[in-house]
Amino acid sequence: RELQKLRDDFSENDNAFFLCSMAIIIFQAGAVRAKNTTNILIKNLLDSCIAVIGYWAIGWAFAYGSSSNSTVGLFIGHSQFFLAGATDYPKFFFQYVFAATSATIVSGAVAERSEFINYLTYCAIISTFVYPILTHWGWSTAGWMSRGISSGDIKTTYIDFAGAGVVHLCGGSISFVAALIIGPRIGRFSRDGQPAKPILGHSVPFAALGGFILMFGFLAFNGGSMADIVNAGDGKIVALAMINTILNGAFAAMTYLIIFKLTRGKWSLLLTINACLAGMVSACAACNKSEPWSTVFTGSGAGITYLLLSKLMLWLEIDDPLDAFAVHAGGGFWGLISATIIAHDGIVYAISDCVNHIHCKKSISQAFAQLGWQLICALAIIVWSCAIMTPIFVFLKKIGKLRVSPEVELNGLDLYKHGEDAYPYESYGHGWESGPEY
Amino acid sequence: RELQKLRDDFSENDNAFFLCSMAIIIFQAGAVRAKNTTNILIKNLLDSCIAVIGYWAIGWAFAYGSSSNSTVGLFIGHSQFFLAGATDYPKFFFQYVFAATSATIVSGAVAERSEFINYLTYCAIISTFVYPILTHWGWSTAGWMSRGISSGDIKTTYIDFAGAGVVHLCGGSISFVAALIIGPRIGRFSRDGQPAKPILGHSVPFAALGGFILMFGFLAFNGGSMADIVNAGDGKIVALAMINTILNGAFAAMTYLIIFKLTRGKWSLLLTINACLAGMVSACAACNKSEPWSTVFTGSGAGITYLLLSKLMLWLEIDDPLDAFAVHAGGGFWGLISATIIAHDGIVYAISDCVNHIHCKKSISQAFAQLGWQLICALAIIVWSCAIMTPIFVFLKKIGKLRVSPEVELNGLDLYKHGEDAYPYESYGHGWESGPEY
Amino acid sequence: RELQKLRDDFSENDNAFFLCSMAIIIFQAGAVRAKNTTNILIKNLLDSCIAVIGYWAIGWAFAYGSSSNSTVGLFIGHSQFFLAGATDYPKFFFQYVFAATSATIVSGAVAERSEFINYLTYCAIISTFVYPILTHWGWSTAGWMSRGISSGDIKTTYIDFAGAGVVHLCGGSISFVAALIIGPRIGRFSRDGQPAKPILGHSVPFAALGGFILMFGFLAFNGGSMADIVNAGDGKIVALAMINTILNGAFAAMTYLIIFKLTRGKWSLLLTINACLAGMVSACAACNKSEPWSTVFTGSGAGITYLLLSKLMLWLEIDDPLDAFAVHAGGGFWGLISATIIAHDGIVYAISDCVNHIHCKKSISQAFAQLGWQLICALAIIVWSCAIMTPIFVFLKKIGKLRVSPEVELNGLDLYKHGEDAYPYESYGHGWESGPEY
C-alpha cells in the first residue's frame, strides 16, 4: 500500500516534472528571436541540473529539515543536508520541481540579453535558498506563516495549496526586479518618444505549444499537490482541484480574449494563452477548497489582473519579454486574495452566514482576519524574494556580468556564446528540381 | 481505496487529455500553410476552453443527468446542470475530453478557410448538445441504444468501448458535411479540368509529431475507458485493450504503406500516419473484447477503409485538408462493424460454434442481430450528427459567416484575423559573419 | 489489487513508451538536415509498427518463453509465440518498448544515408531476435547470465536494472558496426587531409526538446522497471531509482559542460544534452541499489566516457551523426562497471568492510567476482550484437541495399524516397503587406 502510494506519487510527479519542464522550454524557445534560441534552451537544461544538485545538497535541508531551536525553526530548517536521513523521496522530487520552476520563471524576464553567468547565479540561489526558505515558512508545520495566529475563536493560517505564493508570486516578484535592473532590450522602447515596438518571438507554434503543455502541467501539479495532505475520505478533492484549475484557465482566457477583441479587433493567441496561464496560477491557491462556480470570479479576475499588470509594465517601460511578472506575480497574488474571498470559509461564505443568521460575527471576523494574514504572507513573500535577489542583480550589474554587450545582444547570443546556431542555414534546402507529385 | 481509484483515473485522464489535445494542436498546425498556423492554434485553445465551460454548464446534464420520464430518458437527461449534485468528477473530466475531441475533429475539415465565428459556433453546439445526446443514447444506462432490444434468447446492445461511434463517427460525419458545405480551398481543385493539386502543410515534422502523439493518446484513452466498467477480476482487459490498440494501428499502417509503395513507388509518411490513426480509431469499438490476432483483420481493414474513403473524397472533389472524414468516420464505422464480426461473441465466434456444433442457431442469430442493431446505431449517429449540424452550417453560409473572403483566404488568416504571424520574418537571422567552429 | 497493479504498470509503461518514442522522433528529426527529415520520421513510425508485430509474433517467445530442455533454456525460449498462453501483458508492453528502443538507437548512427530497406531489415532483426535473446540471457530466470556462477560463498549474477546492457550497450554496439560499415556521410571527413567539417542538424530546438523528453523518458523507464520485481516493502527503491537517474544525468552534464567550456570557451547545448543522456544511460544499471552520493562518481564518469568515446569516433573517422555509440554503448558499459564498484555490495562497500574489519576477504572476493562476471556479460552482449548484425550489414552492402546513391544522398532522401518535403517552400509566406500592429 505504501509502495502503491509512492509509485502513484512518482507517476504524478514525473508527469508534472516532465510537462512543466518541457512546456517552459518550448514556450520560451518560441518567444525569443531565432538568434537567441540556443541560449534559452541551454539555460533551461542547466536550470534542471543545478536545481536538482542544489536542492539535494542544501535546499531540502532549509525547507523541510528540522531545527532544535523552535524560534529558529520558525524561519529555517537545518538538518538532512544531502538528503541524509530523509526518506520522503516523492516529496523531495515534487519540491525539487517547484524549486526549478520558481527559478525558471525569472529567465523569461531577462531573456535575450542576460549574461550566462547571471542565469547560473540566480538559478542556484533561488533553488537552494530563496524558495526553500519560503516553503519552510508556508508549508512546513514549523514555519511562521503556516502556524499563523490564534486568538479566541480566530485561527489563521497560510492558504496556498499548490504554490500560488511560494512559487509563482516569488518567481514573479523576482522577475520584476530582474527586468527592472537589467533594463529593456535594445529597440524595445524608443528613446525619441516613438511608440513602443514589440519584439516578436520567432515561432508562434512553439510558444503556443509550450503554453498548452504548461496548462496540462498545472493539472498535474494541482492534482499532485494533494499527495501529502489527503486523508482516506478526501478523494473528491483531487478531482475538484483539477476541474477548478481548468475552469479557472478557461474563464481567464475567455475574459481576456473578449476584452482584447472588443478593444483591438483581433483574436490574439499568445496573449490569450498568457491570460489562461494567469488563471491557472490563480487556481493554485485554493483549487482544493473552492466550488466550480467560484472560478467565474477567480478566473475572470485573473484574466483582468494579467491585462492590467502587463499594461503597467509597458507604461513603466520595463521589458519583460514573456510577461513573467504579470502572469506569475499577478495570477499568484490574485489567487491568494481570492482564496480568502470566495473559497470555503472565505468572505462570501461569511456573508452568506450572516444572511442566514449563523454565527455571523464569528464568521466575518475569521474571514477578514484570514484575509489580513494572507496579505501579510503575500507581502512577506514579495519582500523576502526582492530583498535577497536585488543586491545580487545589482552586484552582477556592477561587475559587468548581468548583461551581455550591445554587440552580442544585437547579433545574437547563440553563435557567440554557444557556437550553435538554432537553425543553421546550410542545413536547409534540398537538391531536387521539382516538388512532389501525388 | 476510493481515493486511490479517483487519483488513478485522473492520472490516466490527465494523460489522455494532455496527449490528445497536444497532439491535435501540433498535428493540425503542421498540416496547414504557415499563413494560417496561428488561426488553427487559437482555434484549438478555444476549443478546450469552450468545451469545458459548455460541458460543465449543460453538456453533462444532457448526457448523464437523469429524467423522471422514462420515455424522455431514453433520449436525453436533464438534471445536474452546472454539475450541481454531481460527484463523479473523474467521469466528467474524461467525458469532457471526449466532447472536446469530437468538436476538434471537425476543425481539420474546414481548416484554412473557416470564419472564426464558425469555429466558436460548431464547437459550442457539438460539445454541449450533439455529443452529449449521443453519449446519453449509447453510454448511459437509460439510453435507447445501450438498452437495445431483447427477444427470447437474443439480446443486443450498443458495442462501443471508447467512442468509435459517439466520438469518431460523430465527428467524422460532421466533418463530411462541413467540408461539403464550406467548399474546397481556392486552388485545391482546378475548374479547368486540370488534375487536383495538393496543398501541402508547412511542416512535416509538426504533422508527424502530432500524429505520433495522437497514437499514444489512443492508448491512454483506450486504457482509461476501462475506469467506469471494470470489476475486480478484469485486470487483464485493460492490458488487452492497449495491446490491441497498438497492434491495430500497426497493421493499418503497414497495410496502407505497402499498398501505397506498390502503386506509387514512395514510402509516404503523412498518409501512413493517417492510416495508423484510422486503425486505432477502429480499435476503440471493441479493443477490450478482442484477441490480439483479430487486429490483423480489424487493423488491415481500417487501413483499406481509410484508403478508399480518402480516394472517394478526392473523386467527389470535397476538400478535407486533414482527411478527418476518412480517418474518423471511416475508422469509427469500420470499428463498429468489425466489433460484431471478430470480437468475442461476434460472427466469427458464432461460425466457430457452428463448426463445433455448440448452440449453432442461437449463436448465429445473436451475432447477426447484434450486427443489425450495431448498424442501426451507427446510422442513428450519422443521421443525428448531420441533421443537427447541416442547418447550422447552411445558416452560417447564408449570413456570410461560414467562410472568409477570398482575399483573406489567399493572403492568410493569421495577420488579418489575429495580428500574429506564426513565423515573423524580422525575428529570424543573426548578425554574425561566420558560422560555428568546433 | 491485481487490477490496480496492472493499471499502474500500464500507466507507467504508456508514459515510458510515449516519452521515449516521441523523444527519439524529435531528437533525430532535429539532428538531421532538413532534406532528410521525413525519412527519419517515417523510419521511427515503422520502427514502432514493426517492433510490435515482430515482438508479438516471435520476440516474446524467444525472450520469456520457456524451454523443456534446460541447456537450450539457458540461451533461448521457444513457447508463447503470438502471445498464445501469455498473460503478463504489462511485461510484454514494457519489453516491446525496450525492443523498439534498442532498434531505434541504431538509426541515429546510419542517419542521412541509409537505404530504407536497411532500416526495415535491422529493425525487424533486432526487435525479434537480437534483443529478445539478450533479455533471455540476462532477465529471464532461466538465462545463463542471470543464473551466474556460484562457488562457495561467492554468488554472481547479471546486474542490470533497466537495460544499460541489454538495451543500450546492445544498440550502441550495433551502432558502431553499422556506422563503420556504411561509411561516413559525403563531406563529413575530407579526403585531402583537411579538418573534419561538422554537418549540423537543421533544428536545435527540435534536437534539444527531444533530448529533454528523453531524459524524462528515462525516469519513467527506471521507475517502471520496478514493476516486475518489487516486494511490498520496497517502495523506497522506486523513488531512489528516479532520484539517482536524474542526479546521474545532472552530474554527467555539468562535468561535460565545464570541461567543454574550459577547453573550447563555449557553452555547448547539444553535446551537453548527449552527456546528460549518457549519464542517465549509466544510471540504468543499478539506480535501484545505489545511494544518491554515488551519482557523483557514476554520473561524472559517464560524462567523461561520452567525451572520450565521441573523440575516439572522430579520430577513427567513423561518422555517427547522433553519437549513438558514445552515448549508449559508452554510458551503458560504464554503468555496468560502475554498478559493481559503487552500488550496494560493490567494491567500495567491500573496501569499507575491510576498513571496518567485517568479513573483509569474503566481501572483496564477492565484489571482484561480480565485477569479473559483469565484464563477461558485457563482453557477451557486445559480441552477440556484433556477431549477428555485422554479416547482415555486409550482405546488404554487397547487394547495394545498405546505402543510397551519392546523388540521392547529396540531394536529400525526402523527395526522392517519400515524395514529401519536410518544409515545402510553397507553403510558407503570406500575402499581406504590413506586419502586425499592437
mmCIF file of C-alpha atoms in Angstrom, chain B residues 55-286:
data_model
loop_
_atom_site.group_PDB
_atom_site.id
_atom_site.type_symbol
_atom_site.label_atom_id
_atom_site.label_comp_id
_atom_site.label_asym_id
_atom_site.label_seq_id
_atom_site.Cartn_x
_atom_site.Cartn_y
_atom_site.Cartn_z
ATOM 1 C CA TYR B 55 -19.908 20.654 -20.866
ATOM 2 C CA TRP B 56 -19.841 21.797 -17.250
ATOM 3 C CA ALA B 57 -22.856 24.068 -17.657
ATOM 4 C CA ILE B 58 -25.185 21.860 -19.687
ATOM 5 C CA GLY B 59 -23.475 19.074 -21.647
ATOM 6 C CA TRP B 60 -23.068 16.786 -18.644
ATOM 7 C CA ALA B 61 -26.719 17.235 -17.705
ATOM 8 C CA PHE B 62 -27.898 16.139 -21.135
ATOM 9 C CA ALA B 63 -25.560 13.167 -21.161
ATOM 10 C CA TYR B 64 -25.575 11.717 -17.668
ATOM 11 C CA GLY B 65 -28.361 13.563 -15.914
ATOM 12 C CA SER B 66 -31.489 11.553 -15.267
ATOM 13 C CA SER B 67 -35.055 12.096 -16.304
ATOM 14 C CA SER B 68 -38.178 11.336 -14.310
ATOM 15 C CA ASN B 69 -39.959 10.405 -17.502
ATOM 16 C CA SER B 70 -38.574 7.121 -18.733
ATOM 17 C CA THR B 71 -39.502 7.739 -22.370
ATOM 18 C CA VAL B 72 -37.789 11.109 -22.375
ATOM 19 C CA GLY B 73 -34.970 9.407 -20.523
ATOM 20 C CA LEU B 74 -34.327 7.159 -23.499
ATOM 21 C CA PHE B 75 -33.214 10.219 -25.430
ATOM 22 C CA ILE B 76 -31.977 12.908 -23.073
ATOM 23 C CA GLY B 77 -31.102 13.653 -19.453
ATOM 24 C CA HIS B 78 -31.921 16.895 -17.738
ATOM 25 C CA SER B 79 -30.528 17.113 -14.239
ATOM 26 C CA GLN B 80 -27.149 18.104 -12.715
ATOM 27 C CA PHE B 81 -26.741 21.283 -14.733
ATOM 28 C CA PHE B 82 -23.547 23.096 -13.679
ATOM 29 C CA LEU B 83 -22.546 19.802 -12.049
ATOM 30 C CA ALA B 84 -24.934 20.592 -9.195
ATOM 31 C CA GLY B 85 -25.223 17.375 -7.240
ATOM 32 C CA ALA B 86 -22.793 15.501 -9.465
ATOM 33 C CA THR B 87 -19.952 13.721 -7.707
ATOM 34 C CA ASP B 88 -18.361 11.592 -10.404
ATOM 35 C CA TYR B 89 -15.734 14.174 -11.268
ATOM 36 C CA PRO B 90 -13.316 11.790 -12.993
ATOM 37 C CA LYS B 91 -16.054 10.684 -15.346
ATOM 38 C CA PHE B 92 -16.906 14.321 -16.005
ATOM 39 C CA PHE B 93 -13.306 15.035 -16.841
ATOM 40 C CA PHE B 94 -13.000 12.092 -19.169
ATOM 41 C CA GLN B 95 -16.258 12.876 -20.928
ATOM 42 C CA TYR B 96 -15.257 16.495 -21.310
ATOM 43 C CA VAL B 97 -12.141 15.376 -23.131
ATOM 44 C CA PHE B 98 -14.234 13.269 -25.475
ATOM 45 C CA ALA B 99 -16.580 16.207 -26.057
ATOM 46 C CA ALA B 100 -13.695 18.499 -26.922
ATOM 47 C CA THR B 101 -12.265 15.809 -29.192
ATOM 48 C CA SER B 102 -15.414 15.276 -31.191
ATOM 49 C CA ALA B 103 -15.609 19.030 -31.774
ATOM 50 C CA THR B 104 -11.979 19.411 -32.703
ATOM 51 C CA ILE B 105 -12.077 16.679 -35.330
ATOM 52 C CA VAL B 106 -14.227 18.955 -37.453
ATOM 53 C CA SER B 107 -11.723 21.778 -37.488
ATOM 54 C CA GLY B 108 -9.437 19.685 -39.650
ATOM 55 C CA ALA B 109 -12.069 19.540 -42.347
ATOM 56 C CA VAL B 110 -12.705 23.298 -42.543
ATOM 57 C CA ALA B 111 -9.120 24.411 -41.933
ATOM 58 C CA GLU B 112 -7.596 27.351 -43.797
ATOM 59 C CA ARG B 113 -10.892 28.918 -44.878
ATOM 60 C CA SER B 114 -13.346 28.961 -41.978
ATOM 61 C CA GLU B 115 -14.596 32.129 -40.321
ATOM 62 C CA PHE B 116 -13.640 32.275 -36.672
ATOM 63 C CA ILE B 117 -17.252 32.593 -35.585
ATOM 64 C CA ASN B 118 -17.956 29.296 -37.320
ATOM 65 C CA TYR B 119 -15.387 27.559 -35.109
ATOM 66 C CA LEU B 120 -16.923 29.003 -31.982
ATOM 67 C CA THR B 121 -20.429 28.072 -33.049
ATOM 68 C CA TYR B 122 -19.976 24.448 -34.008
ATOM 69 C CA CYS B 123 -17.597 23.815 -31.151
ATOM 70 C CA ALA B 124 -20.164 25.051 -28.645
ATOM 71 C CA ILE B 125 -23.014 23.092 -30.233
ATOM 72 C CA ILE B 126 -21.148 19.819 -30.621
ATOM 73 C CA SER B 127 -19.679 19.796 -27.133
ATOM 74 C CA THR B 128 -22.856 20.877 -25.357
ATOM 75 C CA PHE B 129 -25.532 19.173 -27.395
ATOM 76 C CA VAL B 130 -24.664 16.830 -30.256
ATOM 77 C CA TYR B 131 -22.075 14.737 -28.453
ATOM 78 C CA PRO B 132 -23.797 14.657 -25.028
ATOM 79 C CA ILE B 133 -27.034 13.373 -26.535
ATOM 80 C CA LEU B 134 -25.169 10.618 -28.328
ATOM 81 C CA THR B 135 -23.447 9.511 -25.148
ATOM 82 C CA HIS B 136 -26.795 9.503 -23.416
ATOM 83 C CA TRP B 137 -28.095 7.169 -26.088
ATOM 84 C CA GLY B 138 -25.106 4.875 -26.147
ATOM 85 C CA TRP B 139 -23.335 5.025 -22.784
ATOM 86 C CA SER B 140 -25.845 5.959 -20.109
ATOM 87 C CA THR B 141 -27.815 3.009 -18.799
ATOM 88 C CA ALA B 142 -31.056 4.739 -19.689
ATOM 89 C CA GLY B 143 -30.282 5.406 -23.357
ATOM 90 C CA TRP B 144 -32.112 3.570 -26.120
ATOM 91 C CA MET B 145 -29.026 2.371 -27.962
ATOM 92 C CA SER B 146 -27.463 0.977 -24.815
ATOM 93 C CA ARG B 147 -30.729 -0.734 -23.774
ATOM 94 C CA GLY B 148 -31.028 -2.404 -27.135
ATOM 95 C CA ILE B 149 -33.667 -4.992 -27.862
ATOM 96 C CA SER B 150 -34.344 -8.273 -26.122
ATOM 97 C CA SER B 151 -36.411 -11.013 -27.583
ATOM 98 C CA GLY B 152 -36.172 -14.548 -26.407
ATOM 99 C CA ASP B 153 -32.564 -15.620 -26.304
ATOM 100 C CA ILE B 154 -31.402 -12.641 -28.285
ATOM 101 C CA LYS B 155 -30.152 -9.540 -26.509
ATOM 102 C CA THR B 156 -28.491 -6.699 -28.358
ATOM 103 C CA THR B 157 -26.732 -3.628 -27.093
ATOM 104 C CA TYR B 158 -24.513 -0.902 -28.438
ATOM 105 C CA ILE B 159 -20.875 -2.040 -28.530
ATOM 106 C CA ASP B 160 -18.531 0.899 -28.315
ATOM 107 C CA PHE B 161 -15.827 0.728 -25.712
ATOM 108 C CA ALA B 162 -14.039 4.019 -26.284
ATOM 109 C CA GLY B 163 -16.028 6.156 -28.654
ATOM 110 C CA ALA B 164 -15.540 4.702 -32.132
ATOM 111 C CA GLY B 165 -19.133 5.691 -32.785
ATOM 112 C CA VAL B 166 -20.161 8.500 -30.462
ATOM 113 C CA VAL B 167 -16.872 10.370 -30.782
ATOM 114 C CA HIS B 168 -15.200 9.489 -34.046
ATOM 115 C CA LEU B 169 -18.088 8.574 -36.321
ATOM 116 C CA CYS B 170 -19.924 11.626 -34.996
ATOM 117 C CA GLY B 171 -17.009 13.996 -35.571
ATOM 118 C CA GLY B 172 -16.177 12.387 -38.891
ATOM 119 C CA SER B 173 -19.715 12.652 -40.223
ATOM 120 C CA ILE B 174 -19.914 16.317 -39.270
ATOM 121 C CA SER B 175 -16.561 16.803 -40.981
ATOM 122 C CA PHE B 176 -18.017 15.487 -44.207
ATOM 123 C CA VAL B 177 -20.989 17.824 -44.047
ATOM 124 C CA ALA B 178 -18.832 20.780 -43.058
ATOM 125 C CA ALA B 179 -16.290 20.224 -45.843
ATOM 126 C CA LEU B 180 -19.077 19.791 -48.373
ATOM 127 C CA ILE B 181 -20.924 22.969 -47.423
ATOM 128 C CA ILE B 182 -17.904 25.219 -46.973
ATOM 129 C CA GLY B 183 -16.416 24.166 -50.324
ATOM 130 C CA PRO B 184 -12.813 23.449 -51.285
ATOM 131 C CA ARG B 185 -9.902 25.792 -50.688
ATOM 132 C CA ILE B 186 -9.066 28.071 -53.589
ATOM 133 C CA GLY B 187 -6.715 26.203 -55.918
ATOM 134 C CA ARG B 188 -7.330 22.751 -54.464
ATOM 135 C CA PHE B 189 -9.452 21.526 -57.342
ATOM 136 C CA SER B 190 -8.973 23.182 -60.676
ATOM 137 C CA ARG B 191 -12.027 24.362 -62.585
ATOM 138 C CA ASP B 192 -10.457 23.753 -65.979
ATOM 139 C CA GLY B 193 -10.286 20.009 -65.617
ATOM 140 C CA GLN B 194 -6.623 20.018 -64.649
ATOM 141 C CA PRO B 195 -5.541 17.413 -62.115
ATOM 142 C CA ALA B 196 -6.022 18.297 -58.479
ATOM 143 C CA LYS B 197 -3.005 19.983 -56.935
ATOM 144 C CA PRO B 198 -2.336 19.097 -53.323
ATOM 145 C CA ILE B 199 -1.939 21.941 -50.853
ATOM 146 C CA LEU B 200 0.883 20.912 -48.583
ATOM 147 C CA GLY B 201 1.143 21.564 -44.882
ATOM 148 C CA HIS B 202 4.066 23.762 -43.903
ATOM 149 C CA SER B 203 5.807 21.396 -41.500
ATOM 150 C CA VAL B 204 6.023 17.662 -41.859
ATOM 151 C CA PRO B 205 7.820 17.325 -38.501
ATOM 152 C CA PHE B 206 4.941 19.005 -36.684
ATOM 153 C CA ALA B 207 2.350 16.923 -38.509
ATOM 154 C CA ALA B 208 4.279 13.720 -37.899
ATOM 155 C CA LEU B 209 4.951 14.506 -34.276
ATOM 156 C CA GLY B 210 1.296 15.310 -33.713
ATOM 157 C CA GLY B 211 0.299 12.083 -35.359
ATOM 158 C CA PHE B 212 2.636 10.072 -33.167
ATOM 159 C CA ILE B 213 1.390 11.682 -30.003
ATOM 160 C CA LEU B 214 -2.168 11.044 -31.072
ATOM 161 C CA MET B 215 -1.346 7.364 -31.241
ATOM 162 C CA PHE B 216 -0.225 7.347 -27.645
ATOM 163 C CA GLY B 217 -3.270 9.384 -26.760
ATOM 164 C CA PHE B 218 -5.363 6.495 -28.048
ATOM 165 C CA LEU B 219 -3.559 4.150 -25.712
ATOM 166 C CA ALA B 220 -4.366 6.369 -22.768
ATOM 167 C CA PHE B 221 -7.954 6.753 -23.899
ATOM 168 C CA ASN B 222 -8.491 3.092 -24.508
ATOM 169 C CA GLY B 223 -6.908 2.228 -21.189
ATOM 170 C CA GLY B 224 -8.779 4.974 -19.378
ATOM 171 C CA SER B 225 -12.148 3.977 -20.776
ATOM 172 C CA MET B 226 -11.920 0.968 -18.526
ATOM 173 C CA ALA B 227 -12.364 3.151 -15.471
ATOM 174 C CA ASP B 228 -16.103 3.017 -15.228
ATOM 175 C CA ILE B 229 -16.795 -0.551 -16.015
ATOM 176 C CA VAL B 230 -14.171 -2.884 -14.632
ATOM 177 C CA ASN B 231 -14.773 -5.335 -11.903
ATOM 178 C CA ALA B 232 -12.088 -6.668 -9.651
ATOM 179 C CA GLY B 233 -11.176 -9.638 -11.810
ATOM 180 C CA ASP B 234 -10.951 -7.829 -15.122
ATOM 181 C CA GLY B 235 -7.410 -6.553 -14.847
ATOM 182 C CA LYS B 236 -6.268 -8.381 -17.914
ATOM 183 C CA ILE B 237 -8.737 -6.490 -20.048
ATOM 184 C CA VAL B 238 -7.027 -3.154 -19.573
ATOM 185 C CA ALA B 239 -3.787 -4.601 -20.803
ATOM 186 C CA LEU B 240 -5.513 -6.327 -23.669
ATOM 187 C CA ALA B 241 -7.172 -3.100 -24.778
ATOM 188 C CA MET B 242 -3.898 -1.302 -25.119
ATOM 189 C CA ILE B 243 -2.070 -4.067 -26.918
ATOM 190 C CA ASN B 244 -4.955 -4.419 -29.353
ATOM 191 C CA THR B 245 -4.946 -0.686 -29.968
ATOM 192 C CA ILE B 246 -1.324 -0.543 -30.910
ATOM 193 C CA LEU B 247 -1.454 -3.714 -32.996
ATOM 194 C CA ASN B 248 -4.469 -2.349 -34.847
ATOM 195 C CA GLY B 249 -2.585 0.810 -35.661
ATOM 196 C CA ALA B 250 0.470 -1.137 -36.756
ATOM 197 C CA PHE B 251 -1.460 -3.379 -39.131
ATOM 198 C CA ALA B 252 -3.388 -0.456 -40.603
ATOM 199 C CA ALA B 253 -0.160 1.442 -41.195
ATOM 200 C CA MET B 254 1.699 -1.481 -42.715
ATOM 201 C CA THR B 255 -1.205 -2.393 -44.992
ATOM 202 C CA TYR B 256 -1.538 1.140 -46.256
ATOM 203 C CA LEU B 257 2.193 1.649 -46.632
ATOM 204 C CA ILE B 258 2.634 -1.477 -48.691
ATOM 205 C CA ILE B 259 -0.295 -0.690 -50.992
ATOM 206 C CA PHE B 260 0.963 2.868 -51.437
ATOM 207 C CA LYS B 261 4.518 1.738 -52.112
ATOM 208 C CA LEU B 262 3.356 -0.806 -54.665
ATOM 209 C CA THR B 263 1.091 1.608 -56.514
ATOM 210 C CA ARG B 264 3.063 4.847 -56.212
ATOM 211 C CA GLY B 265 6.620 3.792 -55.514
ATOM 212 C CA LYS B 266 7.087 6.089 -52.494
ATOM 213 C CA TRP B 267 7.111 5.472 -48.761
ATOM 214 C CA SER B 268 4.604 8.139 -47.736
ATOM 215 C CA LEU B 269 4.855 9.343 -44.156
ATOM 216 C CA LEU B 270 1.806 11.530 -43.634
ATOM 217 C CA LEU B 271 -0.685 9.203 -45.261
ATOM 218 C CA THR B 272 0.725 6.243 -43.366
ATOM 219 C CA ILE B 273 0.208 8.154 -40.148
ATOM 220 C CA ASN B 274 -3.401 8.786 -41.123
ATOM 221 C CA ALA B 275 -3.861 5.094 -41.842
ATOM 222 C CA CYS B 276 -2.354 4.237 -38.469
ATOM 223 C CA LEU B 277 -4.757 6.628 -36.765
ATOM 224 C CA ALA B 278 -7.689 5.103 -38.640
ATOM 225 C CA GLY B 279 -6.578 1.716 -37.345
ATOM 226 C CA MET B 280 -6.528 2.996 -33.793
ATOM 227 C CA VAL B 281 -9.924 4.629 -34.190
ATOM 228 C CA SER B 282 -11.284 1.283 -35.291
ATOM 229 C CA ALA B 283 -9.780 -0.280 -32.176
ATOM 230 C CA CYS B 284 -11.920 1.966 -29.997
ATOM 231 C CA ALA B 285 -15.034 -0.098 -30.594
ATOM 232 C CA ALA B 286 -14.042 -3.399 -29.071
#
